[in-house]
Amino acid sequence: MRKAGIIIAIVLILVLSWTVGISAFSGKERKQEIRQAREAVKRGKEQERLGAYGAVIDYYSDAISLDPTVDHYYLLAKFYQSKKKNELYEKTLQAMVEKFPSDPTAYESLASYYESMRSYEECINMVRAADSQKVHTKKLDQIYNQNRYHYHIVGGNYSECNSFVSGYSQVTYEDHQYLVNEKLELFNKEATYTTLSPFFSDMTGVTTNKGESYFIKTNNMKYLCSEKHYSYLGGLSEGLAVAVRDNKYYYVDGTFREVYGPYEFASTMKNEVAAIKKDGKYYLIDHSGNIIGKDHYDDIKLDDYDICCNQDVIFVKKDDKYHMVDKDGESVGKSTFEDAVPFEDDNMAAVKSKGKWGFVNNEGAVIIKPTYEEALSFSQGLAAVKKDFYWGYINANNKMVIKPAFDKAKNFRDNMAPILKDGFWKYIKLDVSE
């Protein structure tokens, strides 16, 4: 047993000695590599002064191979930048991001580079990549704030246009109604309709000056004609379309069967709720045509496409004040308002109080105090507000991210928003998507 113990002890001593020896050798080798890298950098800088640029790249690349540090990568990247080798500059910085994900140098440099190239999407994506690694600097914050809401103006000179729905926007041009897609190509270039509704589904309604009323598909082909003449035919939303004849409103299905009505007014069905007017009073109805709750109202707020219920909260007017109700007609909160704008896809709606506009959430709590001359509800993280006679856009932190410069403005959808400038409606398009 003693012999076995002695043998084990000797083996352990030998292993330890071997490990220490290897470690010492590795340490010496590492120091030598660092010295060689410094020498490569020194020679590279000498060749750079002499204009031997091929040698510069070789020396700086050797330094990276010997000692792959942030400084050595950045030295090569800056050299490429100085020689306008943009592709190599970008690739070197991208390699830095992969190798040193917690260092801000490459993130800042790439974000600044993309900004200078007007590649705003890539610029913001780089800031977001840094954020995902919990890398935050003042410079990155500054780049984000300067470029997140960068935009350009696009579009023709429309006399009216609305926000996008299902990839299309409704425009009026030379007294005719059209739909345009996100590239602003005319959907119905060859056909002129008296009325044309947006696509809430794959089918919408049109009327013509010949007295025709029919549904069309997204390929602009006539799908089904009505035997009755409607002065207005809406788009099918949740299987129902608003149709008007003889100044009376009906809901029709996809076969033109008049399901509900007549009413003095009817709004687009959304989230299985719509607003109707009957005997001079407004009501909420469900998808089955049943009146919701026991109350009637003096008014129900609608958006540009006659929708009252983009979310589960609706603004209704009673006793000269607006308040919020849910889809069952039950009151939401106790707050009342002088005026209001329906909720869009965000949880902040514009409301008027004491002559000024602010914002509340879907529980009625004030999020942004009333300070604006006019306002629209939040959509895509932005809200149009009027300040000092012009419209701009704020974010959810009440920061003016698109400065007031427009005579009128509407909601952002699909990264585009209608604006009125120089007497015509156009669009502003964000250069960075959500």
Coordinates of C-alpha atoms in Angstrom, one line a residue:
M1 CA 0.0 0.0 0.0
R2 CA 2.9 2.4 0.9
K3 CA 4.5 1.7 -2.4
A4 CA 1.3 2.4 -4.3
G5 CA 0.9 5.7 -2.4
I6 CA 4.4 6.7 -3.1
I7 CA 3.9 5.9 -6.8
I8 CA 0.7 8.0 -6.9
A9 CA 2.5 10.9 -5.2
I10 CA 5.3 10.8 -7.7
V11 CA 2.8 10.8 -10.6
L12 CA 1.0 13.8 -9.2
I13 CA 4.3 15.7 -8.7
L14 CA 5.2 14.9 -12.3
V15 CA 1.8 16.0 -13.7
L16 CA 1.9 19.2 -11.6
S17 CA 5.4 20.0 -12.8
W18 CA 4.4 19.3 -16.4
T19 CA 1.3 21.5 -16.1
V20 CA 3.4 24.4 -14.5
G21 CA 6.0 24.0 -17.2
I22 CA 3.4 24.1 -20.0
S23 CA 1.7 27.1 -18.4
A24 CA 5.0 28.9 -18.1
F25 CA 5.8 28.1 -21.7
S26 CA 2.3 29.2 -22.9
G27 CA 2.7 32.5 -20.9
K28 CA 6.0 33.2 -22.6
E29 CA 4.6 32.3 -26.0
R30 CA 1.6 34.7 -25.4
K31 CA 3.9 37.5 -24.4
Q32 CA 6.0 36.9 -27.5
E33 CA 2.8 37.1 -29.7
I34 CA 1.8 40.4 -28.1
R35 CA 5.3 41.8 -28.8
Q36 CA 5.1 40.6 -32.4
A37 CA 1.7 42.2 -32.7
R38 CA 3.0 45.5 -31.5
E39 CA 5.9 45.2 -33.9
A40 CA 3.5 44.5 -36.7
V41 CA 1.4 47.6 -35.8
K42 CA 4.6 49.7 -35.7
R43 CA 5.7 48.5 -39.2
G44 CA 2.2 48.9 -40.5
K45 CA 2.1 52.5 -39.5
E46 CA 5.5 53.1 -41.0
Q47 CA 4.3 51.6 -44.3
E48 CA 1.2 53.7 -44.1
R49 CA 3.3 56.9 -43.9
L50 CA 5.2 55.6 -47.0
G51 CA 2.1 54.8 -48.9
A52 CA 2.7 51.1 -49.2
Y53 CA -0.9 50.3 -48.5
G54 CA -0.8 46.6 -49.4
A55 CA 1.8 46.0 -46.7
V56 CA -0.2 48.0 -44.2
I57 CA -3.1 45.6 -44.6
D58 CA -0.8 42.6 -44.2
Y59 CA 0.8 44.0 -41.0
Y60 CA -2.4 45.1 -39.4
S61 CA -4.0 41.7 -40.2
D62 CA -0.9 40.0 -38.7
A63 CA -1.5 42.0 -35.5
I64 CA -5.1 40.8 -35.4
S65 CA -4.0 37.2 -35.8
L66 CA -1.3 37.5 -33.1
D67 CA -3.3 39.6 -30.7
P68 CA -7.0 39.9 -31.6
T69 CA -8.0 43.0 -29.6
V70 CA -10.5 45.7 -30.2
D71 CA -7.7 48.2 -30.9
H72 CA -6.1 46.1 -33.6
Y73 CA -9.4 45.4 -35.3
Y74 CA -10.3 49.1 -35.1
L75 CA -6.9 50.1 -36.5
L76 CA -7.5 48.0 -39.6
A77 CA -11.1 49.3 -39.9
K78 CA -10.0 52.9 -39.7
F79 CA -7.4 52.3 -42.4
Y80 CA -10.0 50.9 -44.7
Q81 CA -12.2 53.9 -44.0
S82 CA -9.4 56.4 -44.8
K83 CA -9.0 54.7 -48.2
K84 CA -12.7 54.7 -48.8
K85 CA -12.8 50.9 -48.8
N86 CA -16.4 51.0 -47.5
E87 CA -17.2 47.3 -47.9
L88 CA -14.0 46.2 -46.1
Y89 CA -14.5 48.9 -43.4
E90 CA -18.0 47.6 -42.8
K91 CA -17.0 43.9 -42.8
T92 CA -14.2 44.6 -40.3
L93 CA -16.5 46.4 -37.9
Q94 CA -19.1 43.6 -38.3
A95 CA -16.4 41.1 -37.3
M96 CA -15.7 43.3 -34.3
V97 CA -19.4 43.1 -33.2
E98 CA -19.3 39.3 -33.4
K99 CA -16.0 39.0 -31.5
F100 CA -16.6 41.8 -28.9
P101 CA -20.3 42.0 -28.4
S102 CA -20.0 43.9 -25.2
D103 CA -17.7 46.7 -26.6
P104 CA -19.4 49.8 -28.0
T105 CA -16.7 50.8 -30.5
A106 CA -18.0 48.9 -33.5
Y107 CA -21.7 49.5 -32.8
E108 CA -21.0 53.3 -32.6
S109 CA -18.9 53.2 -35.8
L110 CA -21.3 51.1 -37.8
A111 CA -24.3 53.2 -36.7
S112 CA -22.5 56.4 -37.7
Y113 CA -21.4 54.9 -41.0
Y114 CA -25.0 53.8 -41.9
E115 CA -26.2 57.2 -40.9
S116 CA -23.7 58.9 -43.3
M117 CA -24.8 56.5 -46.0
R118 CA -28.5 57.4 -45.3
S119 CA -29.2 53.7 -44.5
Y120 CA -31.4 54.7 -41.6
E121 CA -32.9 51.2 -41.2
E122 CA -29.5 49.6 -40.8
C123 CA -28.4 52.5 -38.6
I124 CA -31.2 51.9 -36.1
N125 CA -30.8 48.1 -36.3
M126 CA -27.2 48.5 -35.2
V127 CA -28.3 50.6 -32.2
R128 CA -30.9 47.9 -31.4
A129 CA -28.3 45.2 -31.7
A130 CA -26.2 47.1 -29.1
D131 CA -29.2 47.4 -26.9
S132 CA -29.8 43.6 -27.1
Q133 CA -26.3 43.2 -25.6
K134 CA -27.0 45.8 -23.0
V135 CA -24.5 48.2 -24.6
H136 CA -25.6 51.8 -24.0
T137 CA -23.7 55.0 -24.6
K138 CA -24.6 58.6 -25.1
K139 CA -23.5 58.5 -28.7
L140 CA -25.7 55.5 -29.5
D141 CA -28.6 57.3 -27.8
Q142 CA -27.9 60.4 -29.8
I143 CA -27.8 58.4 -33.1
Y144 CA -31.0 56.7 -32.2
N145 CA -32.9 60.0 -31.5
Q146 CA -31.6 61.6 -34.6
N147 CA -32.5 58.8 -37.0
R148 CA -35.3 56.7 -35.5
Y149 CA -38.0 58.9 -37.0
H150 CA -36.2 60.1 -40.1
Y151 CA -38.7 60.4 -43.0
H152 CA -39.2 61.6 -46.6
I153 CA -42.2 62.9 -48.4
V154 CA -43.8 60.8 -51.1
G155 CA -46.9 60.7 -53.2
G156 CA -48.9 62.8 -55.7
N157 CA -51.0 65.9 -55.2
Y158 CA -54.2 64.4 -53.8
S159 CA -57.1 66.4 -52.8
E160 CA -57.7 63.9 -49.9
C161 CA -56.2 60.7 -48.6
N162 CA -56.6 58.5 -45.6
S163 CA -54.3 56.2 -43.6
F164 CA -53.5 52.7 -44.8
V165 CA -55.7 49.7 -44.2
S166 CA -54.7 46.2 -45.2
G167 CA -51.9 47.6 -47.4
Y168 CA -54.1 50.2 -49.2
S169 CA -54.9 53.9 -48.8
Q170 CA -58.0 55.7 -50.1
V171 CA -57.2 58.8 -52.1
T172 CA -59.2 61.4 -54.1
Y173 CA -57.6 62.7 -57.2
E174 CA -59.3 64.8 -59.9
D175 CA -62.7 64.1 -58.3
H176 CA -62.4 60.4 -58.5
Q177 CA -61.6 57.9 -55.7
Y178 CA -58.8 55.4 -55.9
L179 CA -56.9 53.0 -53.7
V180 CA -53.1 53.2 -53.7
N181 CA -50.7 50.5 -52.4
E182 CA -47.6 51.2 -50.3
K183 CA -45.6 51.9 -53.5
L184 CA -48.4 54.5 -54.3
E185 CA -49.4 52.6 -57.4
L186 CA -53.0 53.1 -58.3
F187 CA -55.1 50.0 -57.6
N188 CA -57.9 51.0 -60.0
K189 CA -56.0 53.1 -62.5
E190 CA -58.3 52.3 -65.4
A191 CA -61.6 52.3 -63.5
T192 CA -63.1 55.4 -62.0
Y193 CA -65.6 54.9 -59.2
T194 CA -68.0 57.2 -57.6
T195 CA -67.3 55.7 -54.2
L196 CA -64.6 53.2 -53.3
S197 CA -64.1 51.7 -49.9
P198 CA -60.8 50.2 -48.4
F199 CA -60.2 46.5 -48.1
F200 CA -61.1 45.3 -44.7
S201 CA -61.0 41.8 -46.1
D202 CA -60.4 40.4 -49.5
M203 CA -63.5 42.1 -51.0
T204 CA -64.7 45.7 -51.0
G205 CA -67.6 47.6 -52.5
V206 CA -67.7 50.2 -55.3
T207 CA -70.4 52.3 -57.0
T208 CA -70.2 53.9 -60.4
N209 CA -71.8 56.9 -62.1
K210 CA -73.7 54.4 -64.2
G211 CA -75.7 53.4 -61.2
E212 CA -73.8 50.1 -60.7
S213 CA -73.0 48.7 -57.3
Y214 CA -70.7 45.6 -56.9
F215 CA -68.0 43.9 -54.9
I216 CA -64.4 43.7 -56.3
K217 CA -61.6 41.4 -55.1
T218 CA -58.0 42.5 -54.4
N219 CA -57.1 41.7 -58.1
N220 CA -59.6 44.5 -59.1
M221 CA -61.9 42.0 -60.8
K222 CA -65.6 42.5 -60.5
Y223 CA -66.9 39.7 -58.2
L224 CA -70.6 40.2 -57.6
C225 CA -73.1 42.8 -58.8
S226 CA -76.2 44.0 -56.9
E227 CA -79.6 44.2 -58.5
K228 CA -80.3 47.2 -56.3
H229 CA -78.7 50.5 -56.7
Y230 CA -76.7 51.7 -53.8
S231 CA -75.3 55.2 -53.6
Y232 CA -72.6 53.9 -51.3
L233 CA -71.3 50.4 -50.7
G234 CA -68.7 49.8 -48.1
G235 CA -66.0 47.1 -47.8
L236 CA -66.8 43.7 -46.3
S237 CA -65.7 43.7 -42.7
E238 CA -66.3 40.7 -40.6
G239 CA -68.7 39.5 -43.3
L240 CA -70.9 42.7 -43.4
A241 CA -70.7 45.8 -45.5
V242 CA -72.6 49.1 -45.1
A243 CA -74.8 49.9 -48.0
V244 CA -76.9 53.1 -48.6
R245 CA -80.0 53.4 -50.8
D246 CA -82.7 56.0 -50.7
N247 CA -80.7 57.7 -47.8
K248 CA -81.2 54.6 -45.6
Y249 CA -78.4 52.5 -44.3
Y250 CA -78.3 48.7 -44.3
Y251 CA -75.8 45.9 -43.6
V252 CA -75.5 43.5 -46.5
D253 CA -73.6 40.2 -46.6
G254 CA -71.3 39.0 -49.4
T255 CA -74.4 38.0 -51.5
F256 CA -76.1 41.4 -51.1
R257 CA -78.7 40.1 -48.8
E258 CA -79.8 43.0 -46.6
V259 CA -79.2 41.5 -43.1
Y260 CA -80.0 44.5 -40.8
G261 CA -81.6 47.9 -41.3
P262 CA -82.8 50.3 -42.3
Y263 CA -81.0 52.9 -40.1
E264 CA -80.4 56.6 -40.4
F265 CA -76.7 55.8 -40.2
A266 CA -74.5 52.7 -39.8
S267 CA -70.8 52.4 -39.2
T268 CA -68.3 49.7 -40.2
M269 CA -68.4 46.5 -38.1
K270 CA -65.1 45.9 -36.2
N271 CA -64.5 43.6 -33.3
E272 CA -68.1 42.6 -33.6
V273 CA -69.3 46.1 -32.7
A274 CA -70.8 48.9 -34.8
A275 CA -72.6 52.2 -34.3
I276 CA -76.0 52.9 -35.7
K277 CA -78.5 55.8 -35.6
K278 CA -82.2 55.2 -35.2
D279 CA -84.9 57.8 -34.3
G280 CA -82.3 60.5 -33.9
K281 CA -80.3 58.5 -31.3
Y282 CA -77.1 56.5 -31.5
Y283 CA -76.7 52.9 -30.4
L284 CA -74.1 50.2 -30.3
I285 CA -75.0 46.9 -32.0
D286 CA -73.3 43.5 -32.0
H287 CA -72.5 41.3 -35.0
S288 CA -76.0 39.8 -34.7
G289 CA -77.7 43.2 -35.0
N290 CA -78.7 43.3 -31.4
I291 CA -78.5 46.6 -29.5
I292 CA -75.8 46.5 -26.8
G293 CA -76.9 47.6 -23.4
K294 CA -79.8 49.7 -22.5
D295 CA -78.4 53.2 -23.2
H296 CA -78.7 55.3 -26.3
Y297 CA -76.2 58.1 -27.0
D298 CA -76.1 61.6 -28.5
D299 CA -73.0 60.6 -30.5
I300 CA -70.5 57.8 -31.0
K301 CA -66.9 58.6 -32.1
L302 CA -65.7 57.1 -35.4
D303 CA -62.4 57.1 -37.2
D304 CA -61.7 58.0 -40.8
Y305 CA -63.2 54.7 -41.9
D306 CA -66.3 54.9 -39.8
I307 CA -65.0 52.4 -37.2
C308 CA -65.9 53.0 -33.5
C309 CA -64.2 49.9 -32.0
N310 CA -60.6 49.4 -33.1
Q311 CA -60.1 48.1 -29.6
D312 CA -62.4 47.1 -26.8
V313 CA -63.2 50.6 -25.7
I314 CA -65.6 53.1 -27.4
F315 CA -66.1 56.8 -26.8
V316 CA -69.8 57.7 -26.5
K317 CA -71.5 61.0 -25.8
K318 CA -74.3 61.5 -23.2
D319 CA -75.3 64.6 -21.2
D320 CA -73.0 66.7 -23.4
K321 CA -69.9 64.8 -22.3
Y322 CA -67.9 61.9 -23.8
H323 CA -67.0 58.9 -21.7
M324 CA -65.7 55.4 -22.4
V325 CA -67.7 52.2 -22.5
D326 CA -66.6 48.6 -23.3
K327 CA -68.0 46.2 -25.9
D328 CA -70.8 45.3 -23.5
G329 CA -71.8 48.9 -23.1
E330 CA -70.5 49.1 -19.5
S331 CA -68.8 52.3 -18.4
V332 CA -65.0 52.3 -18.3
G333 CA -63.6 54.7 -15.6
K334 CA -65.3 57.8 -14.4
S335 CA -63.6 60.4 -16.5
T336 CA -65.5 62.6 -19.0
F337 CA -64.2 64.6 -21.9
E338 CA -65.2 67.6 -24.1
D339 CA -64.2 65.6 -27.2
A340 CA -62.3 62.5 -28.1
V341 CA -60.8 60.5 -30.9
P342 CA -61.3 56.7 -31.1
F343 CA -58.5 54.4 -30.1
E344 CA -56.3 53.1 -32.9
D345 CA -53.9 50.2 -32.6
D346 CA -52.1 51.6 -29.5
N347 CA -53.5 52.0 -26.0
M348 CA -53.5 55.8 -25.9
A349 CA -56.4 57.9 -27.3
A350 CA -56.6 61.7 -27.7
V351 CA -59.1 63.5 -25.5
K352 CA -60.0 67.1 -25.0
S353 CA -60.3 68.7 -21.6
K354 CA -60.6 72.4 -20.7
G355 CA -60.0 73.3 -24.3
K356 CA -56.7 71.4 -24.7
W357 CA -55.9 67.9 -26.0
G358 CA -54.1 65.2 -24.1
F359 CA -54.1 61.4 -24.0
V360 CA -55.6 58.6 -21.8
N361 CA -55.1 54.9 -21.7
N362 CA -57.9 52.3 -22.3
E363 CA -58.8 52.5 -18.6
G364 CA -59.4 56.3 -18.8
A365 CA -56.2 57.3 -16.8
V366 CA -54.5 60.4 -18.1
I367 CA -51.1 59.5 -19.6
I368 CA -50.2 62.8 -21.2
K369 CA -51.7 66.0 -19.8
P370 CA -53.8 68.2 -22.2
T371 CA -51.5 70.8 -23.7
Y372 CA -52.1 70.6 -27.5
E373 CA -54.3 72.6 -29.8
E374 CA -55.5 69.4 -31.5
A375 CA -54.5 65.7 -31.5
L376 CA -55.1 62.3 -32.9
S377 CA -54.8 59.0 -31.1
F378 CA -51.6 56.9 -31.0
S379 CA -50.9 54.5 -33.8
Q380 CA -47.6 52.8 -34.5
G381 CA -46.2 54.4 -31.5
L382 CA -46.8 58.0 -32.7
A383 CA -49.6 60.5 -32.4
A384 CA -50.3 63.5 -34.6
V385 CA -50.5 66.8 -32.6
K386 CA -51.0 70.4 -33.5
K387 CA -48.8 72.9 -31.8
D388 CA -48.3 76.6 -32.8
F389 CA -50.6 76.2 -35.8
Y390 CA -48.8 73.2 -37.3
W391 CA -49.0 69.5 -37.0
G392 CA -46.1 67.2 -36.0
Y393 CA -45.8 63.8 -34.2
I394 CA -45.0 62.8 -30.6
N395 CA -43.9 59.5 -29.2
A396 CA -45.4 57.8 -26.1
N397 CA -43.0 59.8 -23.9
N398 CA -44.5 63.1 -25.2
K399 CA -41.4 63.9 -27.1
M400 CA -41.8 65.7 -30.4
V401 CA -40.0 63.3 -32.7
I402 CA -41.3 64.8 -36.0
K403 CA -41.3 68.5 -35.8
P404 CA -44.5 70.5 -36.6
A405 CA -44.4 71.4 -40.3
F406 CA -47.7 70.3 -41.8
D407 CA -51.1 72.0 -42.2
K408 CA -52.9 68.8 -41.3
A409 CA -51.8 65.2 -40.4
K410 CA -53.3 61.8 -40.0
N411 CA -52.3 58.5 -38.4
F412 CA -49.3 56.3 -39.1
R413 CA -50.0 52.9 -40.5
D414 CA -47.6 50.7 -42.4
N415 CA -44.9 53.3 -41.7
M416 CA -46.7 56.0 -43.7
A417 CA -49.0 58.8 -42.7
P418 CA -51.0 61.3 -44.8
I419 CA -50.0 65.0 -44.4
L420 CA -51.3 68.2 -45.9
K421 CA -48.6 70.5 -47.2
D422 CA -48.7 73.3 -49.7
G423 CA -52.4 72.8 -50.4
F424 CA -52.1 69.0 -51.3
W425 CA -52.2 65.8 -49.4
K426 CA -49.1 63.6 -49.6
Y427 CA -47.5 61.0 -47.3
I428 CA -44.5 61.0 -45.0
K429 CA -42.8 57.7 -45.0
L430 CA -40.5 56.6 -42.2
D431 CA -37.1 55.3 -43.3
V432 CA -37.1 52.9 -40.3
S433 CA -39.7 50.2 -39.7
E434 CA -40.9 49.1 -36.4

